[in-house]
CSV table of C-alpha atoms in Angstrom, one decimal:
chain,number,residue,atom,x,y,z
A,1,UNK,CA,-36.3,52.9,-19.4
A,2,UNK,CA,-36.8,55.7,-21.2
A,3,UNK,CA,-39.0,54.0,-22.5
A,4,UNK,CA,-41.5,54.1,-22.1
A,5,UNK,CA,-44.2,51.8,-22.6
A,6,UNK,CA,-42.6,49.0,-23.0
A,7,UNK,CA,-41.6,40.2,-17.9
A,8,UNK,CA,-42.2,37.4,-15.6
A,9,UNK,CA,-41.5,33.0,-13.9
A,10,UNK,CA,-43.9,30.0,-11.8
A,11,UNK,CA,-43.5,30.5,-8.0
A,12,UNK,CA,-40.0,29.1,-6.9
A,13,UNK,CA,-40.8,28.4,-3.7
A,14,UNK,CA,-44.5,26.9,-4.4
A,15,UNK,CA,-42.1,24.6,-6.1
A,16,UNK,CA,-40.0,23.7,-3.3
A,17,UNK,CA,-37.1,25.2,-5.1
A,18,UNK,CA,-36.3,27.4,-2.2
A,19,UNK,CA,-37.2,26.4,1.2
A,20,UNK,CA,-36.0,29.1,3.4
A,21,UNK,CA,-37.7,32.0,1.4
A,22,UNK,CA,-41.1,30.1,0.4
A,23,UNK,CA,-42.1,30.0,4.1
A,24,UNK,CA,-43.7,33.5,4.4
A,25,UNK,CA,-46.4,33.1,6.9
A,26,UNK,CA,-46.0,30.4,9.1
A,27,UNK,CA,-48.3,28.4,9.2
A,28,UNK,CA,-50.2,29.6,12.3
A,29,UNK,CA,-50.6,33.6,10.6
A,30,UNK,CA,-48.2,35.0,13.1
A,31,UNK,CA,-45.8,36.2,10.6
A,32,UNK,CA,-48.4,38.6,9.2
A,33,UNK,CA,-46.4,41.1,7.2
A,34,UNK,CA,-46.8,43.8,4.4
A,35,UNK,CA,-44.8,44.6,1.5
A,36,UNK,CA,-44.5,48.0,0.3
A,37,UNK,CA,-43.2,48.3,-3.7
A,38,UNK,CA,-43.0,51.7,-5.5
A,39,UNK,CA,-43.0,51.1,-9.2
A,40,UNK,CA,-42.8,52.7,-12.7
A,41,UNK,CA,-45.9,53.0,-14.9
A,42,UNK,CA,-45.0,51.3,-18.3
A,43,UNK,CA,-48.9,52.5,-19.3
A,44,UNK,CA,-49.8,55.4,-21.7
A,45,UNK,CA,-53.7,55.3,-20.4
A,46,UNK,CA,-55.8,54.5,-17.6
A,47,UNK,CA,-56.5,51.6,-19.7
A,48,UNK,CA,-53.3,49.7,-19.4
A,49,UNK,CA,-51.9,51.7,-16.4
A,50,UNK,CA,-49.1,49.1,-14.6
A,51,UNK,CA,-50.9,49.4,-11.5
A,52,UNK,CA,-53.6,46.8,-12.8
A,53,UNK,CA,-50.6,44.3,-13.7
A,54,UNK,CA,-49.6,44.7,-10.2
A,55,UNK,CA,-52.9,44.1,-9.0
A,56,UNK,CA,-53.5,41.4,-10.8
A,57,UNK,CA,-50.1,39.8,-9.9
A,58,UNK,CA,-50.6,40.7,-6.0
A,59,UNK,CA,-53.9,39.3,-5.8
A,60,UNK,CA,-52.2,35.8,-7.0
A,61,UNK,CA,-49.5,36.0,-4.7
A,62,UNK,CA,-51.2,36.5,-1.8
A,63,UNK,CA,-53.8,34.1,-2.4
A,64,UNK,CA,-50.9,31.8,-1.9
A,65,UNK,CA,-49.3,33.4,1.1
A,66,UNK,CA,-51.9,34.6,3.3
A,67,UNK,CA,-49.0,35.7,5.7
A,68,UNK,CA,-48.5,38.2,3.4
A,69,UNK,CA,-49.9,41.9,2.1
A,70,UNK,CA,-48.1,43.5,-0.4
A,71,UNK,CA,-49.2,47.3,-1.4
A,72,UNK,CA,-48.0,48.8,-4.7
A,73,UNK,CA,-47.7,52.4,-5.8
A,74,UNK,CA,-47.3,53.3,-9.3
A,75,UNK,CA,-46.1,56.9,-10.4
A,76,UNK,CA,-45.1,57.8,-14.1
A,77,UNK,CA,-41.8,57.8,-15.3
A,78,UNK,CA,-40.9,61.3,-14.7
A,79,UNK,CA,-41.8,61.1,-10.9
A,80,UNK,CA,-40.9,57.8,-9.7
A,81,UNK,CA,-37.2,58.0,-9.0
A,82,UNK,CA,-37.9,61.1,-7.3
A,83,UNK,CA,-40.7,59.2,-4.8
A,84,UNK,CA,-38.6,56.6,-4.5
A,85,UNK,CA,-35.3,58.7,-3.3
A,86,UNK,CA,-37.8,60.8,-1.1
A,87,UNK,CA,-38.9,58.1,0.7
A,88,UNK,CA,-35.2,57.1,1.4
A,89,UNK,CA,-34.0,60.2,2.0
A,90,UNK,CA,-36.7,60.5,4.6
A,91,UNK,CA,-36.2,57.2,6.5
A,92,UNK,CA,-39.0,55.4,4.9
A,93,UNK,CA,-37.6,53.2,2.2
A,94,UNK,CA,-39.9,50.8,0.6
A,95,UNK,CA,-39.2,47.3,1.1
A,96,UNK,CA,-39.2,46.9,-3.0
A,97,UNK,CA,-38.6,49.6,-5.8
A,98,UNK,CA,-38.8,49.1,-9.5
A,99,UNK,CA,-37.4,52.3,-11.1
A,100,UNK,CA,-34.5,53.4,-13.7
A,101,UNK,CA,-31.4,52.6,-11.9
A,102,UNK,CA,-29.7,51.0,-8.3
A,103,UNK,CA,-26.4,52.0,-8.0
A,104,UNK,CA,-26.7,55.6,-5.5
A,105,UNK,CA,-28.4,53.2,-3.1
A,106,UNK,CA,-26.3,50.2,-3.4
A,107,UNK,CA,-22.9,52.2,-3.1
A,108,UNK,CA,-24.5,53.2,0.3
A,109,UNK,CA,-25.7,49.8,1.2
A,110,UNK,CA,-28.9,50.2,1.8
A,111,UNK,CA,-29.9,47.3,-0.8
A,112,UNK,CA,-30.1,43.6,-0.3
A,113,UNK,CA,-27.8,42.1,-2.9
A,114,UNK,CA,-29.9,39.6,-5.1
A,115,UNK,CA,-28.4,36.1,-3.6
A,116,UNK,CA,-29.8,37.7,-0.3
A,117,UNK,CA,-33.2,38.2,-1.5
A,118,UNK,CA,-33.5,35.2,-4.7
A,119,UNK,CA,-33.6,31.3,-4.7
A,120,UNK,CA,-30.5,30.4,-6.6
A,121,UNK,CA,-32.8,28.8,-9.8
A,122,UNK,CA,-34.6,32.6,-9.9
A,123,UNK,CA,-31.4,34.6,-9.8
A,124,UNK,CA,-29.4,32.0,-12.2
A,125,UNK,CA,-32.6,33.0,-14.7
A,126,UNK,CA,-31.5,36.5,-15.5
A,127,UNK,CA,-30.1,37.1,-19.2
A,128,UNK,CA,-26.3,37.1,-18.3
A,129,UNK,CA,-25.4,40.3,-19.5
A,130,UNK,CA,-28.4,42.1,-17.5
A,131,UNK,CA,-27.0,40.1,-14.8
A,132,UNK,CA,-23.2,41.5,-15.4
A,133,UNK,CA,-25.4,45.4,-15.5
A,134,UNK,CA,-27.1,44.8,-12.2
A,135,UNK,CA,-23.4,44.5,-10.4
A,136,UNK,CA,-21.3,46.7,-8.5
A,137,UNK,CA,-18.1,45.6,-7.6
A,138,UNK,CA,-19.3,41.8,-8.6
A,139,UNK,CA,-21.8,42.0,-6.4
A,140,UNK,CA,-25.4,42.1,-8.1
A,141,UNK,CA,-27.8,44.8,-6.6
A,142,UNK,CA,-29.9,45.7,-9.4
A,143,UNK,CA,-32.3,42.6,-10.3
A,144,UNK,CA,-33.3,43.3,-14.1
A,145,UNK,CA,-37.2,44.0,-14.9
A,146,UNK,CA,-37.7,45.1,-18.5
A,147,UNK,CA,-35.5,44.8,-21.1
A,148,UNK,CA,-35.2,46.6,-24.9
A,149,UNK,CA,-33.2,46.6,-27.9
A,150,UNK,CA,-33.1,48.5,-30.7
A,151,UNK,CA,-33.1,48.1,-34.8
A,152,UNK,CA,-33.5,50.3,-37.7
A,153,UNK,CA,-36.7,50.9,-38.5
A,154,UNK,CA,-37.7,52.1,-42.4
A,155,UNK,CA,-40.8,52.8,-44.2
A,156,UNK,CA,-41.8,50.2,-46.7
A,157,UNK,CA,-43.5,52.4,-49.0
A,158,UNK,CA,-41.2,55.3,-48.5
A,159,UNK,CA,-38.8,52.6,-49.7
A,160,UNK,CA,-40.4,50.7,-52.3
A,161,UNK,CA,-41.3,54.0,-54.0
A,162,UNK,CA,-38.0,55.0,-53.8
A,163,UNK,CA,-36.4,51.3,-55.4
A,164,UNK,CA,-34.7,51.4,-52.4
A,165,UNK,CA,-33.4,48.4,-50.1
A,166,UNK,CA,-32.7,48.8,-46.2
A,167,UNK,CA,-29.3,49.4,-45.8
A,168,UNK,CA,-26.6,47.8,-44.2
A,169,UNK,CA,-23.7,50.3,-43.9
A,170,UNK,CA,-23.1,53.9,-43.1
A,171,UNK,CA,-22.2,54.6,-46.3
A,172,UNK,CA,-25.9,53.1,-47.8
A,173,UNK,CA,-27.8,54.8,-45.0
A,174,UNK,CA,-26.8,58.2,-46.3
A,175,UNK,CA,-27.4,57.2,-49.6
A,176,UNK,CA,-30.9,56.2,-48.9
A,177,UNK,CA,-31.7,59.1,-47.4
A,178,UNK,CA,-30.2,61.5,-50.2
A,179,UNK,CA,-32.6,60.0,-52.0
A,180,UNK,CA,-35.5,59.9,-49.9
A,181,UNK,CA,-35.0,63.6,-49.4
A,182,UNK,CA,-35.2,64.3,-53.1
A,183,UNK,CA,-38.3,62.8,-53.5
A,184,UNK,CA,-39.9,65.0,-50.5
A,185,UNK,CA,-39.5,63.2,-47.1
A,186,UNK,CA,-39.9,65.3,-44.4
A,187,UNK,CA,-37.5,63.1,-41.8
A,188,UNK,CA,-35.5,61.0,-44.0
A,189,UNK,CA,-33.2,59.9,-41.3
A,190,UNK,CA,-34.7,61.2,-37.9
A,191,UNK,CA,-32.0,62.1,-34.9
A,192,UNK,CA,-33.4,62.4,-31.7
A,193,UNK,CA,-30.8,64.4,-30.2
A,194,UNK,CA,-33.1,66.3,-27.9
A,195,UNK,CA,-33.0,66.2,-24.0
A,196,UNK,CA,-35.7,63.7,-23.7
A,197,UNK,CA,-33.2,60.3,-24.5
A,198,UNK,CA,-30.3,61.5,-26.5
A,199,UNK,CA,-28.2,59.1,-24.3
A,200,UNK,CA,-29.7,56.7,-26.1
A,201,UNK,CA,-29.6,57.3,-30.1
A,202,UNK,CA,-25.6,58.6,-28.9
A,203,UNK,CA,-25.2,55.1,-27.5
A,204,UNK,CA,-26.3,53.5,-30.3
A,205,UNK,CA,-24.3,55.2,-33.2
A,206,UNK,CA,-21.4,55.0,-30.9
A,207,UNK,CA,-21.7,51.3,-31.0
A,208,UNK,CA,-22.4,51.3,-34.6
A,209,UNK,CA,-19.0,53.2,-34.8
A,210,UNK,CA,-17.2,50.7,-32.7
A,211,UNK,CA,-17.2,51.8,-29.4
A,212,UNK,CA,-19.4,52.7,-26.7
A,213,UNK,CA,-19.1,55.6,-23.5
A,214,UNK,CA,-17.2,53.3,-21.6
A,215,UNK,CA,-13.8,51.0,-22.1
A,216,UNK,CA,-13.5,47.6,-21.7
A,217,UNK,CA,-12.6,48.0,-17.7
A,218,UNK,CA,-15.9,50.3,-17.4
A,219,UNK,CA,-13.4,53.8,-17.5
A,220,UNK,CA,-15.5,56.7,-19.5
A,221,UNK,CA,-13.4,57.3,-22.5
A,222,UNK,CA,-16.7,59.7,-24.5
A,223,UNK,CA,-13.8,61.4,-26.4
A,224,UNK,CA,-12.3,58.4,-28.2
A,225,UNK,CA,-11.2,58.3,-31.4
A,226,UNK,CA,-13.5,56.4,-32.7
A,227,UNK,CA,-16.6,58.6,-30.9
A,228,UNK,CA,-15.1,61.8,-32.3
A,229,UNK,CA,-15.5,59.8,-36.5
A,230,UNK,CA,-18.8,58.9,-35.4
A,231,UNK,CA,-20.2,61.8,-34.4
A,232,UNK,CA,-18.3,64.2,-37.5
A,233,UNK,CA,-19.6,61.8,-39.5
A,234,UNK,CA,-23.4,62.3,-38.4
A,235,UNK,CA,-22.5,66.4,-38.6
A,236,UNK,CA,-20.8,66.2,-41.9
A,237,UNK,CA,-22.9,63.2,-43.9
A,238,UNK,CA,-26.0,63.5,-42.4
A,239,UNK,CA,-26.9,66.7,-40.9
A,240,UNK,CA,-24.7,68.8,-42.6
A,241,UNK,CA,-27.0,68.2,-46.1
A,242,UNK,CA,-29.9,68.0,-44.3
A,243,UNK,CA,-30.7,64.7,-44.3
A,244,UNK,CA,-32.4,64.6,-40.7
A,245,UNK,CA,-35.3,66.9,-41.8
A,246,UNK,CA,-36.3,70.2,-40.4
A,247,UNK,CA,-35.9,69.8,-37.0
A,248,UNK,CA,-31.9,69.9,-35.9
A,249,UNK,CA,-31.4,66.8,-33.8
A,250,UNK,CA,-30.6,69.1,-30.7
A,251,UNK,CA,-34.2,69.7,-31.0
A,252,UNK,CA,-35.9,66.6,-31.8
A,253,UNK,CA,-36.9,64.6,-28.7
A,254,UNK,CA,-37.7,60.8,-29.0
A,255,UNK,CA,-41.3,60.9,-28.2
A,256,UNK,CA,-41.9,63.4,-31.5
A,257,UNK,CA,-39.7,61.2,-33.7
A,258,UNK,CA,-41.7,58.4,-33.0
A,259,UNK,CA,-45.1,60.1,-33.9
A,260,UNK,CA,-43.2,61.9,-37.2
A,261,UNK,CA,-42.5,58.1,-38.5
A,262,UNK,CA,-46.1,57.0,-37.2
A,263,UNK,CA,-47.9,59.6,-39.5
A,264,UNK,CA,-45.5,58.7,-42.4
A,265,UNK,CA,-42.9,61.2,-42.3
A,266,UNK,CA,-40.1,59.5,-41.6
A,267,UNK,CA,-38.1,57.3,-43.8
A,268,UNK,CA,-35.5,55.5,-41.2
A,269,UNK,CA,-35.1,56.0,-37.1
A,270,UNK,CA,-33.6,53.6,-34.5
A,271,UNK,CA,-36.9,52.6,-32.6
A,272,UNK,CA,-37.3,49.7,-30.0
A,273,UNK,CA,-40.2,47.4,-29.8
A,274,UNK,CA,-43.4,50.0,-29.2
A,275,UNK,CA,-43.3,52.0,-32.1
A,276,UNK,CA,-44.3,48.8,-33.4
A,277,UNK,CA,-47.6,49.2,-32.2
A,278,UNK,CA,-47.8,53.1,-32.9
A,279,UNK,CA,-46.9,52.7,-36.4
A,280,UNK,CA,-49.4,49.7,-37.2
A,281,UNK,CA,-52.0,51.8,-35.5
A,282,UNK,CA,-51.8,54.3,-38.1
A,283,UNK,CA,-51.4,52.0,-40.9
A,284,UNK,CA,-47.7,52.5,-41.5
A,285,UNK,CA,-46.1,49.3,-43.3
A,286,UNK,CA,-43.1,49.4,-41.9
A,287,UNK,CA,-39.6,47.1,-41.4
A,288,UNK,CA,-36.2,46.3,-39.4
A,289,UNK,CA,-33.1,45.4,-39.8
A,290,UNK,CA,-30.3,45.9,-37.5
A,291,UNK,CA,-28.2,48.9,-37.3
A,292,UNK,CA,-25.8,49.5,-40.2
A,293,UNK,CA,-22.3,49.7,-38.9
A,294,UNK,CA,-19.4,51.7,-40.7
A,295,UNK,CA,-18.7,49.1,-43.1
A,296,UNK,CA,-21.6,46.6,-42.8
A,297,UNK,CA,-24.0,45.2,-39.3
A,298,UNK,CA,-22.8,47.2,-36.2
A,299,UNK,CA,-21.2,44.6,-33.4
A,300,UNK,CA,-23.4,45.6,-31.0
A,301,UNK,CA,-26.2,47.3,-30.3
A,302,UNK,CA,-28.1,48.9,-27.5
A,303,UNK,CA,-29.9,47.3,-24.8
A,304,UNK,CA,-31.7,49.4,-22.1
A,305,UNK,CA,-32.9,47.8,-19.0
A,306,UNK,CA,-35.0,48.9,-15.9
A,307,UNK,CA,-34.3,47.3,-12.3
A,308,UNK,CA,-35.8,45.9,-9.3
A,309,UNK,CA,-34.2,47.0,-6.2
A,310,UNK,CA,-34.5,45.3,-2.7
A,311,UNK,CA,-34.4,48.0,0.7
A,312,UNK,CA,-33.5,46.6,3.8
A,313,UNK,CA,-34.7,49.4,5.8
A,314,UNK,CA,-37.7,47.1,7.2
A,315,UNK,CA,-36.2,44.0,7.4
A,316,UNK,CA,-38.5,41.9,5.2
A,317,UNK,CA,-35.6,39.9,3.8
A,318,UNK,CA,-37.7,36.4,2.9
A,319,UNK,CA,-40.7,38.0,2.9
A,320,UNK,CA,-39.3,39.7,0.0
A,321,UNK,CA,-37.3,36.9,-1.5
A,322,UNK,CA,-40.4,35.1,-1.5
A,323,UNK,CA,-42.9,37.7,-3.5
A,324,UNK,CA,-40.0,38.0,-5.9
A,325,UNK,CA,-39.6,34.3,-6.6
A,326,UNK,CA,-43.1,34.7,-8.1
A,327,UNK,CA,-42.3,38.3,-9.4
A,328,UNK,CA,-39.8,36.7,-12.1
A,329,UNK,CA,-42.3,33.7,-12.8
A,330,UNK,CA,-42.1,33.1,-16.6
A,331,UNK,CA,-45.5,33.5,-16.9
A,332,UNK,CA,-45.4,36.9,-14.8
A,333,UNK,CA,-42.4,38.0,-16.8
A,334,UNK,CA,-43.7,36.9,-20.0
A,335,UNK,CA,-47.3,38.9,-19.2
A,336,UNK,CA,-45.7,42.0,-18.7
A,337,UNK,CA,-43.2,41.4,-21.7
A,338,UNK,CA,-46.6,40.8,-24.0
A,339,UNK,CA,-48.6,43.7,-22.2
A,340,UNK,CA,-45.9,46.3,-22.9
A,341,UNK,CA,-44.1,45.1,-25.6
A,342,UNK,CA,-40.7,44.9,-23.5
A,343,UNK,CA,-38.4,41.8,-24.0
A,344,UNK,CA,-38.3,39.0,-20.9
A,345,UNK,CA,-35.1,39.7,-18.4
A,346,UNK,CA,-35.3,35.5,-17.8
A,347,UNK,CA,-33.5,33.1,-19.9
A,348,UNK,CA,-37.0,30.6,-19.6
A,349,UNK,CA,-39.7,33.6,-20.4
A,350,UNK,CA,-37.2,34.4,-23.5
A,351,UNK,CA,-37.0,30.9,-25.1
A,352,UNK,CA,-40.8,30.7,-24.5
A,353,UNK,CA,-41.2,34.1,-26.6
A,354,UNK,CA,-38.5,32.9,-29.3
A,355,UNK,CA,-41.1,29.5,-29.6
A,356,UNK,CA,-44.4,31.5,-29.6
A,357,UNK,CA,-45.1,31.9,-32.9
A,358,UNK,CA,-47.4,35.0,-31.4
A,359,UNK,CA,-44.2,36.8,-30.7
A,360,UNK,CA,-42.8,36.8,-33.8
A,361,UNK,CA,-42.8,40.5,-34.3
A,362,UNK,CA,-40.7,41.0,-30.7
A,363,UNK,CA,-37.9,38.1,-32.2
A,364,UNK,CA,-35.7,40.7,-34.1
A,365,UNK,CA,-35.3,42.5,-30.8
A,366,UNK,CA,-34.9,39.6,-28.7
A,367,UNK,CA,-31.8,38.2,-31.0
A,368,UNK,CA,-30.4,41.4,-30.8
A,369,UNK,CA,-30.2,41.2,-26.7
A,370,UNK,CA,-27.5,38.6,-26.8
A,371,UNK,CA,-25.0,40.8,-28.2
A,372,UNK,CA,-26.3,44.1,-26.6
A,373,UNK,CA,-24.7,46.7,-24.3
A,374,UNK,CA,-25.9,48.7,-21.7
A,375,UNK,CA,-25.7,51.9,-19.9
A,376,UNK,CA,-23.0,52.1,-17.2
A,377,UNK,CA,-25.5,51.7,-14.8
A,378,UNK,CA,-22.9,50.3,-12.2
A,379,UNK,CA,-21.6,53.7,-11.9
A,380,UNK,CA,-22.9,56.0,-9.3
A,381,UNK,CA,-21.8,58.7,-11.9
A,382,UNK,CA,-23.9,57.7,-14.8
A,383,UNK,CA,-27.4,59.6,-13.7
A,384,UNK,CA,-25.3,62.4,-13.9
A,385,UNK,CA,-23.3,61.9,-16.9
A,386,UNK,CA,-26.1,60.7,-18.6
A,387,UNK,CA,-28.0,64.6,-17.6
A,388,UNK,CA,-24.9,66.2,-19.2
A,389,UNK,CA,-25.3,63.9,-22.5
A,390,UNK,CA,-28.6,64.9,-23.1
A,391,UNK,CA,-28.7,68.7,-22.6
A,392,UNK,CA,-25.2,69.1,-24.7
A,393,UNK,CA,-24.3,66.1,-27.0
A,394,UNK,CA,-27.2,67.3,-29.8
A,395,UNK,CA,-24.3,70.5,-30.0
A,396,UNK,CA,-21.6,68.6,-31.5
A,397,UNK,CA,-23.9,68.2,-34.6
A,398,UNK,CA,-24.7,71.3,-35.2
A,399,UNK,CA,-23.6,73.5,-38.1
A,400,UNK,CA,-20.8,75.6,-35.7
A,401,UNK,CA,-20.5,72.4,-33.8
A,402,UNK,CA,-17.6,70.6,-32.6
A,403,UNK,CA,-17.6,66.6,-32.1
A,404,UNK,CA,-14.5,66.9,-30.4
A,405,UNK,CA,-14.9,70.1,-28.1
A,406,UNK,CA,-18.1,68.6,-27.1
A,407,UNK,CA,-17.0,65.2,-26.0
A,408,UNK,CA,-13.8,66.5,-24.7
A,409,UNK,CA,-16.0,68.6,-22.5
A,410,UNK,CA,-18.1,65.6,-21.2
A,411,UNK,CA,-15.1,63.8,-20.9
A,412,UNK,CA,-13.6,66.0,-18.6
A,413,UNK,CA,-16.8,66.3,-16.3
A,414,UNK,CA,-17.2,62.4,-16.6
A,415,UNK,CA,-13.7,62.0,-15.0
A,416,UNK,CA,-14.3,64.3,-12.4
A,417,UNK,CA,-18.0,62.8,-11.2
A,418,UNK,CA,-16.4,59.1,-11.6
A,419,UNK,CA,-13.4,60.2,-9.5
A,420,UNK,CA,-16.5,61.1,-6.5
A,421,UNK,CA,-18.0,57.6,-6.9
């Protein structure tokens, strides 16, 4: 999940809650088998690299199913769906991948769906609309692994200097930062346009505006109406008296918002739950509230989630059912959630956060999860729309740009990639 840096339940079947798949390893060691799982770093240092939460989790696992190896590979971000489709695309699929998104390889069934792989108490776990993301034609595929939402993050100080309150509209959001600007802030709304995520801040104002990239049947409609206000209205109200800093939004990639606002300069950004971290380090005071909508809180926001994917190239079907009964473990999910400040993909792990008076800082996000939306990650078409968003949406804001040439445009080759699905 782009993303970066940003959960999991007991062992089912070491409950009995799943005879078939518990019995890895019979009990004479003939059914020695091992596992192979290619997965995402969610690490920004050696330090707290993800291969050492697999290692950790592994070394528990198979101290309970000696029948049982399993070998995990990390790789960062911007190399591990290309291992993983390598490795398919050259006959030697892992048995397990945990990467950015599902669909190409379920729409050419190479996948176990999850009611093949999960006991029924593990897969009835998932947060329902994560469960409702990991489908394809009703059928789930993609097993959720990390979860985020996002809120409107403001500096106090910038703020309290200011005599200014968060706000809760579009209409106040502008406002504040017209002021914020007059007293001197570099960023006073940052818009990370740039290549890096622009899906994402696009998602979320499109929300906040009432609708989304996708209609209620799952159809692109990027040139709607209501898309075309939202975006004139960032070009005209925001950008256009230059409101979003020095930087135009086209520009300004996700990663370098994030450090502007951790060094001060920011006044408001949509951020998800590690800039918490980034901007306590360097002493910013900082708050959130949810994202102002046209007239008052948006309806939705954005959720982004990152999936688990079952091959069955090698045949391991209980083998890996079983290791992912104890993959989705509350306290596995809930260790990863606290390790990389990601929200829990289980309905248990999430009610033990909400309780944990220790997570109170990852609550906001959680209550916004409920309500969220995500990518159309059901589509086979999305990895590729979602390339087109980022290199041209941050146009349409421009000072010669065109909200409604530029979505028309990606609506046209949105239609044409869905229609190849």
């Amino acid at each position: 999940m782009q993303r970066r840096r940003t959960g999991l339940v007991a062992v089912m079947s070491a409950l009995g809650m799943t005879a078939t798949l518990g019995g890895c390893g019979s009990s004479d060691g003939s059914a020695d088998v091992t596992l192979e799982l290619v997965a995402a770093d969610y690490g920004d240092s050696k330090a707290n690299s993800s291969q050492q939460y697999w290692d950790t989790l592994v070394k528990g696992y198979e101290t309970a199913h000696p029948g049982v190896r399993v070998e995990v590979s990390v790789y960062p971000w911007t190399d591990v769906d290309r291992k993983v489709g390598e490795r398919v695309a050259a006959g030697r699929a892992p048995d397990l991948a945990q990467i950015g998104a599902y669909a190409d390889y379920a729409a050419k069934g190479e996948l176990y769906s999850a009611d093949q792989v999960l006991s029924i108490p593990v897969q009835a776990d998932f947060a329902s609309q994560l469960t409702e993301a990991g489908q394809m034609n009703r059928v789930q595929y993609g097993m959720p692994f990390a979860a985020s939402t996002r809120l409107l993050f403001y500096n106090k100080k910038l703020f309290a200097d200011a005599g200014l309150t968060p706000p809760q509209s579009w209409s106040e959001l502008a406002a504040d930062a017209a002021v914020l600007k007059a007293r001197g802030v570099k960023f006073p709304y940052a818009l990370p346009l740039g290549p890096e995520e622009a899906q994402a801040e696009t998602m979320q104002w499109l929300l906040s505006g009432g609708d989304s990239y996708t209609d209620d049947v799952g159809t692109y409609h990027l040139d709607s109406t209501q898309n075309v206000d939202t975006l004139t209205w960032l070009k005209n109200e925001l950008v256009g008296k230059g409101l979003t800093g020095p930087v135009a939004p086209a520009k300004l990639n996700r990663a370098d918002a994030f450090a502007a606002f951790a060094r001060g300069e920011v006044g408001m950004l949509n951020g998800h739950p590690t800039l918490m971290k980034a901007a306590a380090d360097k002493g910013v005071k900082f708050g959130m509230v949810p994202m102002p909508g046209v007239d008052g809180r948006a309806k939705a926001t954005m959720g982004v989630a990152d999936w688990m994917m079952a091959f069955k190239h090698n045949g391991h079907r209980e083998q890996i059912g079983s290791f992912l009964d104890y993959v989705y473990s509350e306290k596995n999910v809930l260790a990863f959630s606290h390790e990389y400040d990601l929200l829990p993909v289980t309905t248990s792990a999430s009610q033990a956060m909400s309780a944990d008076t220790k997570d109170k800082d990852l609550v906001p996000f959680l209550d916004e999860l409920p309500t969220s939306q995500l990518y159309p990650v059901g589509k086979t078409s999305w990895a590729s729309v979602s390339a087109d968003i980022k290199r041209d949406i941050g146009k349409a804001v421009a000072p010669d740009g065109s909200p409604s040439g530029v979505l028309g445009t990606l609506q046209r080759t949105a239609t044409i990639r869905d229609s190849k699905d």
